[in-house]
């Protein structure tokens, strides 16, 4: 392990792709098909895994197979809606940022379902930009616990303290913080993002490069 090596660890939804509004819409539509109506879908789903969301809305009495089935059906609906507009929903500047810093080791570390991670990375043609991909099913505890970021850092061979996490949710920020990384909040929605080292609107934000230069991170 190079003690001075820096790495970038990216959440997916809300960081690489501005997908949260469409996830909310897909959940609302799916829940309404099952007679469940809620004005708190966005708040109750943000930063959580599908099994947690399904249990929150359908109750804790479902079998594991039913929990999986509901989650998979909702994600299929999301992909159906996102497929024709995927490229337009990439967070502004993310493609240029990945290219500019191509020499920096990078990972996707996301609670998103593996099928959705594949859908976004392959659909946007950016899988090759990442050295490591870790999802919430590969660790014992998903965000807000730090396991996913610790695992990504381990696979990259970079000390967590030298990692910069890009996150858009309080749960993800906590995970990055507890992993010992620095955290950049990406404000792709209106929810407050406390306890970040830097807050940006998107990857065109001029404050990002200045902040990275201040930490001797060079492209």
XYZ file of C-alpha atoms in Angstrom:
219
model
C 0.000 0.000 0.000
C 1.391 3.393 -1.035
C 0.963 5.591 2.067
C 0.625 8.728 -0.074
C -1.739 7.399 -2.759
C -5.084 9.204 -3.052
C -8.305 7.549 -4.258
C -11.788 8.757 -5.194
C -14.799 6.767 -3.940
C -18.129 7.555 -5.594
C -21.661 6.893 -4.556
C -23.814 6.276 -7.645
C -27.317 7.718 -7.382
C -27.192 11.489 -6.976
C -23.433 11.610 -7.563
C -22.703 9.962 -10.910
C -26.292 10.059 -12.136
C -29.056 12.428 -11.059
C -31.527 9.612 -10.577
C -33.251 10.328 -7.285
C -36.340 12.051 -8.782
C -36.890 9.068 -11.078
C -36.333 6.585 -8.242
C -38.949 8.485 -6.243
C -41.367 8.419 -9.175
C -40.800 4.690 -9.728
C -41.393 3.920 -6.045
C -44.534 6.066 -5.957
C -45.933 4.378 -9.045
C -45.040 0.893 -7.807
C -46.495 1.485 -4.347
C -49.699 2.934 -5.784
C -50.122 -0.226 -7.872
C -50.262 -2.021 -4.530
C -52.637 0.453 -2.911
C -49.993 2.274 -0.882
C -50.026 6.065 -1.040
C -47.415 8.196 0.700
C -46.160 11.776 0.556
C -42.895 10.745 2.205
C -41.437 8.426 -0.420
C -38.354 10.563 -1.107
C -37.561 11.034 2.575
C -38.034 7.365 3.457
C -36.023 5.935 0.550
C -33.000 8.226 0.373
C -29.750 6.419 1.164
C -31.482 3.141 2.063
C -31.364 -0.326 0.513
C -34.406 -1.792 -1.196
C -35.061 -4.334 1.539
C -35.266 -1.499 4.071
C -37.591 0.510 1.821
C -39.868 -2.463 1.113
C -40.141 -3.258 4.820
C -40.843 0.396 5.606
C -43.824 0.547 3.249
C -45.129 -3.038 3.156
C -44.399 -3.923 6.777
C -41.945 -6.316 8.394
C -44.009 -9.473 7.840
C -42.947 -10.229 4.266
C -40.848 -13.249 3.403
C -37.332 -12.605 2.073
C -38.510 -13.779 -1.358
C -41.366 -11.267 -1.370
C -39.063 -8.467 -0.233
C -36.680 -9.293 -3.076
C -39.524 -9.551 -5.592
C -40.920 -6.124 -4.716
C -37.486 -4.520 -4.868
C -36.607 -6.145 -8.184
C -39.930 -5.138 -9.745
C -39.487 -1.520 -8.688
C -35.930 -1.438 -10.079
C -37.123 -2.865 -13.398
C -39.666 -0.034 -13.530
C -36.919 2.497 -12.754
C -34.669 1.174 -15.536
C -37.565 1.213 -17.987
C -38.144 4.898 -17.239
C -34.467 5.861 -17.170
C -33.222 3.939 -20.220
C -34.166 6.501 -22.920
C -32.842 9.469 -20.909
C -29.831 7.988 -19.116
C -27.144 10.124 -20.755
C -29.085 13.315 -20.041
C -29.230 12.480 -16.344
C -25.501 12.119 -15.724
C -24.466 14.693 -13.139
C -22.990 17.696 -15.000
C -19.230 17.507 -15.332
C -18.832 13.951 -14.078
C -17.594 12.578 -17.416
C -14.981 15.315 -17.734
C -13.945 14.853 -14.108
C -13.446 11.107 -14.521
C -11.376 11.685 -17.643
C -9.286 14.488 -16.171
C -8.383 12.450 -13.101
C -8.054 9.128 -14.902
C -4.747 8.389 -13.143
C -6.393 8.499 -9.693
C -7.686 5.108 -8.457
C -11.481 5.150 -8.317
C -14.302 3.027 -6.969
C -18.062 3.015 -7.047
C -19.343 2.196 -3.561
C -23.121 2.240 -3.578
C -26.142 0.827 -1.780
C -27.806 0.612 -5.216
C -28.900 -2.770 -6.497
C -26.163 -4.475 -8.567
C -28.421 -4.534 -11.649
C -28.804 -0.759 -11.423
C -25.084 -0.199 -10.984
C -24.453 -2.280 -14.111
C -27.250 -0.460 -15.940
C -25.761 2.978 -15.247
C -22.087 2.147 -15.749
C -22.639 0.151 -18.934
C -25.371 2.406 -20.292
C -23.219 5.502 -19.819
C -20.096 3.728 -21.070
C -18.077 4.551 -17.943
C -17.417 1.160 -16.340
C -13.782 1.291 -17.446
C -13.314 4.542 -15.501
C -13.593 2.661 -12.202
C -11.088 0.176 -10.837
C -13.391 -1.296 -8.198
C -17.159 -1.641 -7.772
C -18.653 -2.464 -4.369
C -22.370 -2.742 -3.642
C -24.222 -3.052 -0.357
C -24.649 -6.807 -0.755
C -20.878 -7.335 -0.664
C -20.512 -6.098 2.901
C -22.205 -7.142 6.121
C -23.523 -3.648 6.840
C -24.602 -1.146 4.200
C -24.518 2.633 4.616
C -24.701 4.455 6.991
C -22.084 2.038 8.323
C -18.584 2.573 6.886
C -18.068 -1.004 5.673
C -18.644 -0.298 1.979
C -16.074 2.500 1.859
C -13.581 0.564 3.946
C -13.929 -2.366 1.543
C -13.505 -0.126 -1.510
C -10.362 1.422 -0.033
C -9.011 -2.027 0.809
C -9.580 -3.302 -2.732
C -7.877 -0.217 -4.170
C -4.965 -0.629 -1.779
C -5.367 2.919 -0.454
C -5.564 3.983 3.187
C -9.089 5.235 4.033
C -7.639 8.510 5.348
C -6.319 9.187 1.834
C -9.686 8.581 0.183
C -12.081 11.286 -0.956
C -15.706 10.202 -0.886
C -18.326 11.838 -3.127
C -21.777 11.563 -1.559
C -25.267 13.053 -1.756
C -27.016 11.605 1.310
C -26.604 11.973 5.076
C -26.285 8.181 5.394
C -23.487 8.099 2.845
C -21.742 11.070 4.409
C -21.788 9.335 7.766
C -20.388 6.178 6.161
C -17.553 8.127 4.577
C -16.824 10.012 7.783
C -16.794 6.882 9.903
C -14.462 5.235 7.393
C -11.980 8.035 8.069
C -12.215 9.563 4.595
C -12.721 13.155 3.534
C -16.191 13.766 2.126
C -17.375 15.980 -0.716
C -21.132 16.558 -0.701
C -22.798 16.726 -4.121
C -25.929 18.878 -3.846
C -28.071 17.357 -6.604
C -31.199 17.785 -4.461
C -32.453 20.052 -1.696
C -31.790 17.861 1.343
C -29.198 19.393 3.706
C -25.769 17.752 3.658
C -24.078 18.407 7.005
C -20.531 17.557 8.045
C -18.900 17.563 4.618
C -15.421 18.898 3.883
C -16.673 20.557 0.708
C -20.125 21.091 -0.793
C -20.491 21.321 -4.583
C -23.424 21.660 -6.967
C -21.885 19.341 -9.555
C -18.485 18.472 -11.007
C -18.254 21.770 -12.902
C -18.092 23.589 -9.565
C -14.846 25.604 -9.597
C -14.427 25.160 -5.855
C -13.796 21.426 -6.346
C -10.556 21.730 -8.304
C -9.258 24.440 -5.966
C -10.052 22.239 -2.976
C -8.304 19.248 -4.547
C -5.252 21.341 -5.401
C -5.112 22.460 -1.783
C -4.738 18.788 -0.907
C -2.049 18.254 -3.536
C -4.351 16.131 -5.712
C -3.247 16.560 -9.312
C -4.770 15.234 -12.516
